[in-house]
Coordinates of C-alpha atoms in Angstrom, one line a residue:
X1312 CA 15.4 8.1 19.5
X1313 CA 15.9 7.0 22.8
X1314 CA 19.2 6.1 23.4
X1315 CA 21.9 3.9 25.6
X1316 CA 22.3 6.3 28.9
X1317 CA 18.4 6.8 28.7
X1318 CA 18.0 2.8 29.5
X1319 CA 20.8 3.0 32.3
X1320 CA 19.2 6.3 33.8
X1321 CA 15.5 4.6 34.2
X1322 CA 17.0 0.8 34.5
X1323 CA 19.3 2.3 37.8
X1324 CA 22.3 0.8 35.8
X1325 CA 25.4 2.4 34.8
X1326 CA 25.9 3.2 31.4
X1327 CA 28.4 1.0 30.5
X1328 CA 26.4 -2.2 32.1
X1329 CA 23.8 -1.9 29.5
X1330 CA 26.3 -1.3 26.8
X1331 CA 27.2 -4.9 28.1
X1332 CA 23.4 -6.4 28.2
X1333 CA 22.8 -4.8 25.1
X1334 CA 26.0 -6.1 23.2
X1335 CA 25.2 -9.4 24.4
X1336 CA 28.7 -9.5 25.9
X1337 CA 29.7 -12.8 27.6
X1338 CA 32.2 -13.2 30.4
X1339 CA 30.9 -10.6 32.3
X1340 CA 29.1 -11.4 36.0
X1341 CA 25.8 -10.0 36.7
X1342 CA 22.4 -10.5 38.3
X1343 CA 19.9 -11.8 36.0
X1344 CA 17.3 -9.9 37.9
X1345 CA 19.8 -6.5 36.6
X1346 CA 19.9 -7.8 32.6
X1347 CA 16.9 -8.7 32.4
X1348 CA 15.3 -5.0 33.9
X1349 CA 17.7 -3.4 31.4
X1350 CA 16.3 -5.1 28.4
X1351 CA 12.6 -4.7 29.6
X1352 CA 13.5 -1.4 29.4
X1353 CA 15.1 -1.0 26.3
X1354 CA 11.3 -2.4 24.9
X1355 CA 9.9 -0.4 26.2
X1356 CA 11.8 2.4 25.4
X1357 CA 11.5 1.1 21.5
X1358 CA 15.4 1.5 21.8
X1359 CA 17.1 -0.1 18.5
X1360 CA 20.8 0.2 18.2
X1361 CA 21.7 1.8 14.7
X1362 CA 24.2 0.4 12.5
X1363 CA 26.2 3.5 12.3
X1364 CA 25.8 4.4 16.2
X1365 CA 29.8 4.8 16.8
X1366 CA 29.1 8.0 14.2
X1367 CA 28.1 11.8 14.4
X1368 CA 24.7 11.6 15.3
X1369 CA 24.0 13.9 12.1
X1370 CA 25.3 11.3 10.5
X1371 CA 23.4 9.4 7.9
X1372 CA 23.8 5.6 6.3
X1373 CA 22.4 6.1 2.9
X1374 CA 20.4 3.4 3.6
X1375 CA 16.2 3.0 3.6
X1376 CA 14.1 1.0 4.3
X1377 CA 11.2 -1.0 2.6
X1378 CA 7.9 -2.4 4.6
X1379 CA 4.9 -4.6 3.2
X1380 CA 2.5 -6.0 5.2
X1381 CA 3.6 -9.5 3.8
X1382 CA 4.8 -12.4 4.3
X1383 CA 7.5 -12.4 1.0
X1384 CA 8.5 -10.2 -1.3
X1385 CA 6.4 -10.0 -4.4
X1386 CA 9.2 -11.3 -7.1
X1387 CA 6.5 -12.4 -9.8
X1388 CA 6.3 -10.0 -13.1
X1389 CA 2.7 -10.3 -13.0
X1390 CA 2.4 -9.5 -9.0
X1391 CA 1.0 -5.8 -9.3
X1392 CA 3.5 -5.3 -6.2
X1393 CA 6.5 -5.9 -8.2
X1394 CA 6.5 -2.5 -10.8
X1395 CA 6.7 -0.6 -7.5
X1396 CA 9.5 -2.7 -6.5
X1397 CA 11.4 -1.9 -9.8
X1398 CA 11.0 1.9 -9.6
X1399 CA 12.4 1.8 -5.8
X1400 CA 15.6 -0.3 -7.2
X1401 CA 15.7 2.4 -9.7
X1402 CA 15.6 4.7 -8.4
X1403 CA 18.0 4.6 -5.0
X1404 CA 20.5 3.5 -7.1
X1405 CA 20.6 6.6 -9.2
X1406 CA 20.6 8.2 -5.9
X1407 CA 23.4 6.3 -4.0
X1408 CA 20.8 5.0 -2.0
X1409 CA 20.8 1.3 -0.3
X1410 CA 18.0 -1.1 0.6
X1411 CA 16.7 -2.7 3.7
X1412 CA 14.2 -5.2 3.4
X1413 CA 12.1 -6.2 6.0
X1414 CA 11.0 -9.4 6.0
X1415 CA 9.4 -12.1 7.8
X1416 CA 6.4 -11.7 9.0
X1417 CA 2.9 -12.1 8.3
X1418 CA -0.7 -11.6 9.7
X1419 CA -1.1 -9.7 13.0
X1420 CA 3.1 -9.5 13.7
X1421 CA 3.4 -8.2 10.5
X1422 CA 1.4 -4.8 12.3
X1423 CA 3.1 -5.3 15.7
X1424 CA 4.6 -2.3 17.0
X1425 CA 8.0 -4.3 17.4
X1426 CA 8.5 -5.4 14.4
X1427 CA 8.3 -1.7 12.6
X1428 CA 10.2 0.0 15.3
X1429 CA 12.9 -2.1 13.6
X1430 CA 12.8 0.3 10.2
X1431 CA 14.0 3.1 12.7
X1432 CA 18.2 0.9 11.6
X1433 CA 17.4 2.9 8.6
X1434 CA 17.9 6.6 7.8
X1435 CA 13.7 6.3 6.7
X1436 CA 11.5 3.8 5.5
X1437 CA 8.8 3.3 2.5
X1438 CA 5.8 1.1 3.6
X1439 CA 3.2 -0.2 1.0
X1440 CA -0.4 -2.6 1.7
X1441 CA -3.3 -1.9 2.0
X1442 CA -4.3 -0.5 5.9
X1443 CA -2.2 1.2 8.0
X1444 CA -1.3 0.1 11.5
X1445 CA -2.3 3.6 13.3
X1446 CA -0.4 2.6 16.8
X1447 CA 2.8 2.0 15.6
X1448 CA 3.0 4.0 12.8
X1449 CA 2.2 7.1 14.6
X1450 CA 4.6 6.8 17.1
X1451 CA 6.9 6.7 14.1
X1452 CA 5.9 9.8 12.6
X1453 CA 5.5 11.9 16.7
X1454 CA 9.1 10.8 16.4
X1455 CA 9.9 12.4 13.7
X1456 CA 11.3 9.7 12.1
X1457 CA 11.4 10.0 8.0
X1458 CA 8.5 7.5 6.3
X1459 CA 6.5 7.4 3.2
X1460 CA 3.7 5.8 2.4
X1461 CA 3.2 4.3 -1.4
X1462 CA -0.2 4.4 -1.8
X1463 CA -2.5 7.2 -0.5
X1464 CA -3.4 7.5 2.9
X1465 CA -6.1 9.7 5.3
X1466 CA -4.9 7.8 8.5
X1467 CA -3.9 10.4 11.6
X1468 CA -5.4 12.9 10.6
X1469 CA -3.4 13.7 7.0
X1470 CA 0.3 13.8 8.6
X1471 CA 1.2 10.1 6.4
X1472 CA 3.0 12.0 3.6
X1473 CA 2.3 9.7 1.0
X1474 CA 2.8 9.1 -3.5
X1475 CA -0.1 7.7 -4.2
X1476 CA -1.9 7.7 -7.8
X1477 CA -5.2 9.3 -8.7
X1478 CA -8.0 7.1 -8.8
X1479 CA -11.1 9.4 -8.2
X1480 CA -10.4 11.3 -11.5
X1481 CA -9.4 8.2 -13.5
X1482 CA -12.7 6.0 -12.2
X1483 CA -14.7 8.6 -13.0
X1484 CA -13.4 9.0 -16.2
X1485 CA -13.9 5.2 -16.6
X1486 CA -17.6 6.0 -16.1
X1487 CA -17.7 8.6 -18.0
X1488 CA -16.3 6.5 -21.4
X1489 CA -19.4 4.2 -20.6
X1490 CA -21.5 6.8 -20.2
X1491 CA -20.7 8.1 -23.7
X1492 CA -20.9 4.3 -25.2
X1493 CA -24.5 5.4 -24.3
X1494 CA -24.2 2.9 -20.6
X1495 CA -26.9 4.2 -18.2
X1496 CA -27.4 0.9 -16.3
X1497 CA -23.8 0.2 -14.7
X1498 CA -23.2 -2.1 -11.5
X1499 CA -19.9 -2.0 -9.7
X1500 CA -18.7 -5.0 -8.0
X1501 CA -16.1 -3.9 -5.3
X1502 CA -14.1 -6.5 -2.5
X1503 CA -15.8 -6.0 0.9
X1504 CA -12.3 -5.2 2.3
X1505 CA -12.1 -0.7 3.4
X1506 CA -8.9 1.1 2.0
X1507 CA -8.7 4.1 0.6
X1508 CA -7.4 2.9 -2.7
X1509 CA -11.3 1.7 -2.7
X1510 CA -12.8 4.8 -1.5
X1511 CA -11.4 6.4 -3.9
X1512 CA -12.4 4.2 -6.4
X1513 CA -15.8 4.1 -5.9
X1514 CA -16.1 7.9 -5.1
X1515 CA -14.9 8.7 -8.3
X1516 CA -17.2 6.3 -9.8
X1517 CA -20.5 7.9 -8.4
X1518 CA -19.4 11.3 -9.3
X1519 CA -19.1 10.7 -13.5
X1520 CA -22.8 8.0 -12.4
X1521 CA -24.7 8.5 -9.3
X1522 CA -27.2 5.8 -10.1
X1523 CA -24.5 3.0 -9.9
X1524 CA -25.2 0.7 -8.2
X1525 CA -22.7 -1.7 -5.5
X1526 CA -22.6 -5.1 -5.0
X1527 CA -19.6 -6.1 -2.3
X1528 CA -18.1 -9.7 -3.3
X1529 CA -19.7 -11.7 0.0
X1530 CA -16.6 -14.1 -0.9
X1531 CA -14.0 -15.3 -4.0
X1532 CA -17.4 -16.6 -6.2
X1533 CA -20.3 -15.4 -8.2
X1534 CA -23.3 -17.5 -9.7
X1535 CA -23.9 -17.7 -13.2
X1536 CA -27.1 -17.6 -12.1
X1537 CA -26.0 -13.8 -10.1
X1538 CA -24.4 -12.5 -13.5
X1539 CA -27.7 -13.3 -15.4
X1540 CA -29.8 -11.9 -13.3
X1541 CA -28.0 -8.6 -13.9
X1542 CA -28.7 -8.6 -17.1
X1543 CA -32.1 -9.3 -16.4
X1544 CA -32.2 -6.7 -14.3
X1545 CA -31.5 -4.0 -17.1
X1546 CA -27.5 -3.9 -17.2
X1547 CA -25.4 -3.5 -19.7
X1548 CA -22.0 -2.7 -18.2
X1549 CA -19.8 -4.2 -15.1
X1550 CA -17.1 -2.1 -13.7
X1551 CA -15.2 -4.0 -11.3
X1552 CA -13.2 -2.5 -8.2
X1553 CA -8.8 -3.6 -9.0
X1554 CA -6.8 -4.4 -5.5
X1555 CA -3.8 -6.8 -5.1
X1556 CA -5.6 -9.4 -4.6
X1557 CA -7.4 -9.6 -8.3
X1558 CA -10.3 -11.3 -5.9
X1559 CA -13.3 -9.3 -7.8
X1560 CA -12.0 -8.8 -11.6
X1561 CA -10.9 -12.8 -11.0
X1562 CA -14.7 -13.4 -9.6
X1563 CA -16.5 -11.1 -12.5
X1564 CA -14.5 -12.9 -15.0
X1565 CA -14.8 -16.8 -14.3
X1566 CA -19.0 -15.8 -13.4
X1567 CA -19.3 -14.1 -16.9
X1568 CA -17.5 -17.3 -19.5
X1569 CA -19.4 -20.1 -17.3
X1570 CA -22.2 -18.2 -18.4
X1571 CA -21.2 -18.4 -22.0
X1572 CA -21.4 -14.5 -21.7
X1573 CA -18.7 -12.2 -24.2
X1574 CA -17.5 -8.9 -24.1
X1575 CA -18.8 -6.0 -25.1
X1576 CA -21.3 -8.0 -27.2
X1577 CA -23.4 -9.2 -24.1
X1578 CA -22.5 -6.6 -22.0
X1579 CA -19.4 -4.7 -21.6
X1580 CA -17.0 -4.1 -18.6
X1581 CA -14.4 -1.9 -17.3
X1582 CA -11.7 -2.2 -14.7
X1583 CA -10.5 0.7 -12.9
X1584 CA -7.0 -0.7 -13.3
X1585 CA -5.2 -3.0 -14.7
X1586 CA -5.7 -6.5 -13.8
X1587 CA -2.8 -8.9 -14.4
X1588 CA -2.4 -10.5 -17.2
X1589 CA -2.3 -9.7 -21.0
X1590 CA -5.9 -9.3 -21.4
X1591 CA -6.9 -6.0 -23.0
X1592 CA -9.4 -4.4 -20.4
X1593 CA -10.9 -1.6 -20.7
X1594 CA -9.8 0.2 -17.6
X1595 CA -6.4 2.9 -16.9
X1596 CA -3.2 1.9 -16.7
X1597 CA -1.6 2.8 -13.2
X1598 CA 1.8 4.6 -12.8
X1599 CA 3.4 1.9 -9.7
X1600 CA 6.6 2.3 -10.8
X1601 CA 6.9 5.8 -11.5
X1602 CA 5.1 5.7 -7.6
X1603 CA 7.6 3.7 -6.4
X1604 CA 10.8 6.3 -7.7
X1605 CA 8.3 9.3 -6.8
X1606 CA 8.0 7.8 -3.3
X1607 CA 12.3 7.3 -3.0
X1608 CA 12.6 10.8 -4.3
X1609 CA 9.7 12.1 -1.3
X1610 CA 11.9 10.0 1.4
X1611 CA 14.7 11.6 1.1
X1612 CA 13.8 14.5 0.5
X1613 CA 11.9 14.4 4.3
X1614 CA 15.1 13.0 5.2
X1615 CA 17.8 15.2 4.1
X1616 CA 15.2 18.0 5.0
X1617 CA 14.6 19.4 2.1
X1618 CA 12.3 21.6 0.8
X1619 CA 9.0 18.8 -1.0
X1620 CA 5.3 18.7 -1.3
X1621 CA 4.6 15.5 1.4
X1622 CA 1.7 14.0 -0.4
X1623 CA 1.4 13.1 -4.5
X1624 CA -1.4 12.0 -6.2
X1625 CA -0.2 10.7 -10.0
X1626 CA -2.0 10.5 -13.1
X1627 CA -3.8 6.8 -14.3
X1628 CA -3.5 6.8 -18.0
X1629 CA -6.9 6.0 -19.5
X1630 CA -6.8 2.0 -21.6
X1631 CA -9.1 2.4 -23.9
X1632 CA -9.4 -1.7 -23.9
X1633 CA -11.6 -4.1 -26.0
X1634 CA -14.1 -5.3 -23.6
X1635 CA -15.8 -1.7 -22.9
X1636 CA -18.6 -1.5 -26.7
X1637 CA -22.1 0.7 -27.6
X1638 CA -24.8 -0.5 -25.0
X1639 CA -27.1 -2.4 -26.7
X1640 CA -30.4 -1.2 -27.1
X1641 CA -32.3 -3.1 -23.5
X1642 CA -30.4 -0.3 -22.1
X1643 CA -32.8 2.2 -23.6
X1644 CA -36.2 0.3 -23.5

């Protein structure tokens, strides 16, 4: 990390001057041009004051950052991120670590370099979200700053440490169960957005059902004519992607209800994950709480330079549910 001495050297001022400017001390006379030059150099170098800067350089603060690319942290139990946060908090407490929640930004600002650079005030940081802002994250990785993504990441040439769910194996298992029920005409509904978790689900489904038809949503809703048309084409099972938005499942469920179609009598329904609510939908469980716990343990291992596995995938247990049943006779016509 850059030091005040680096800023002083590049700005052509004394380290004492840098300390005055960055410390915001009043009552010290200084040319405005000097103050601006110091601040500009500090910004360009990515300088962030460390809360334990007065301690030995090798000392740690026992503070872990937690950064999400949403404007606010989810506190509703039904939110898919909530159990991750529970697991993070539990494991941090068990390991004697404090948490710093980086909040208050949204949209492009949340992925900006200045916002992400703030995480350096912690010993290391946990990140989660569907996408990686590659340039600022690459700078953290290249500098050796310990970080862990919650969710599998393939960006930056596979250099990002992560704890994720094995969506490929779990999705293939869902398709295999449907095939065992006699379904040969599957339709997979997914969101238009791209992310490694989406690619993993589709890859797993295609491993077990290579002929499955893929439909990407072009908006938040499906019409009843659309789902009735699927049945007319011989579709007997719909498989739906689960994401943190829940858009695909919500659109399919609303359209089926509006069309008066029931599951599994009219057709089977499975979700590659678990939708919010209590409906016993067939699919698989995502070990989000354990992902949060494992991510904290991995981050602490990286901070303390303990030998570890920097990329980990957890198994997703199957959920039988009640929305998938034997294929109707039209599938075999």
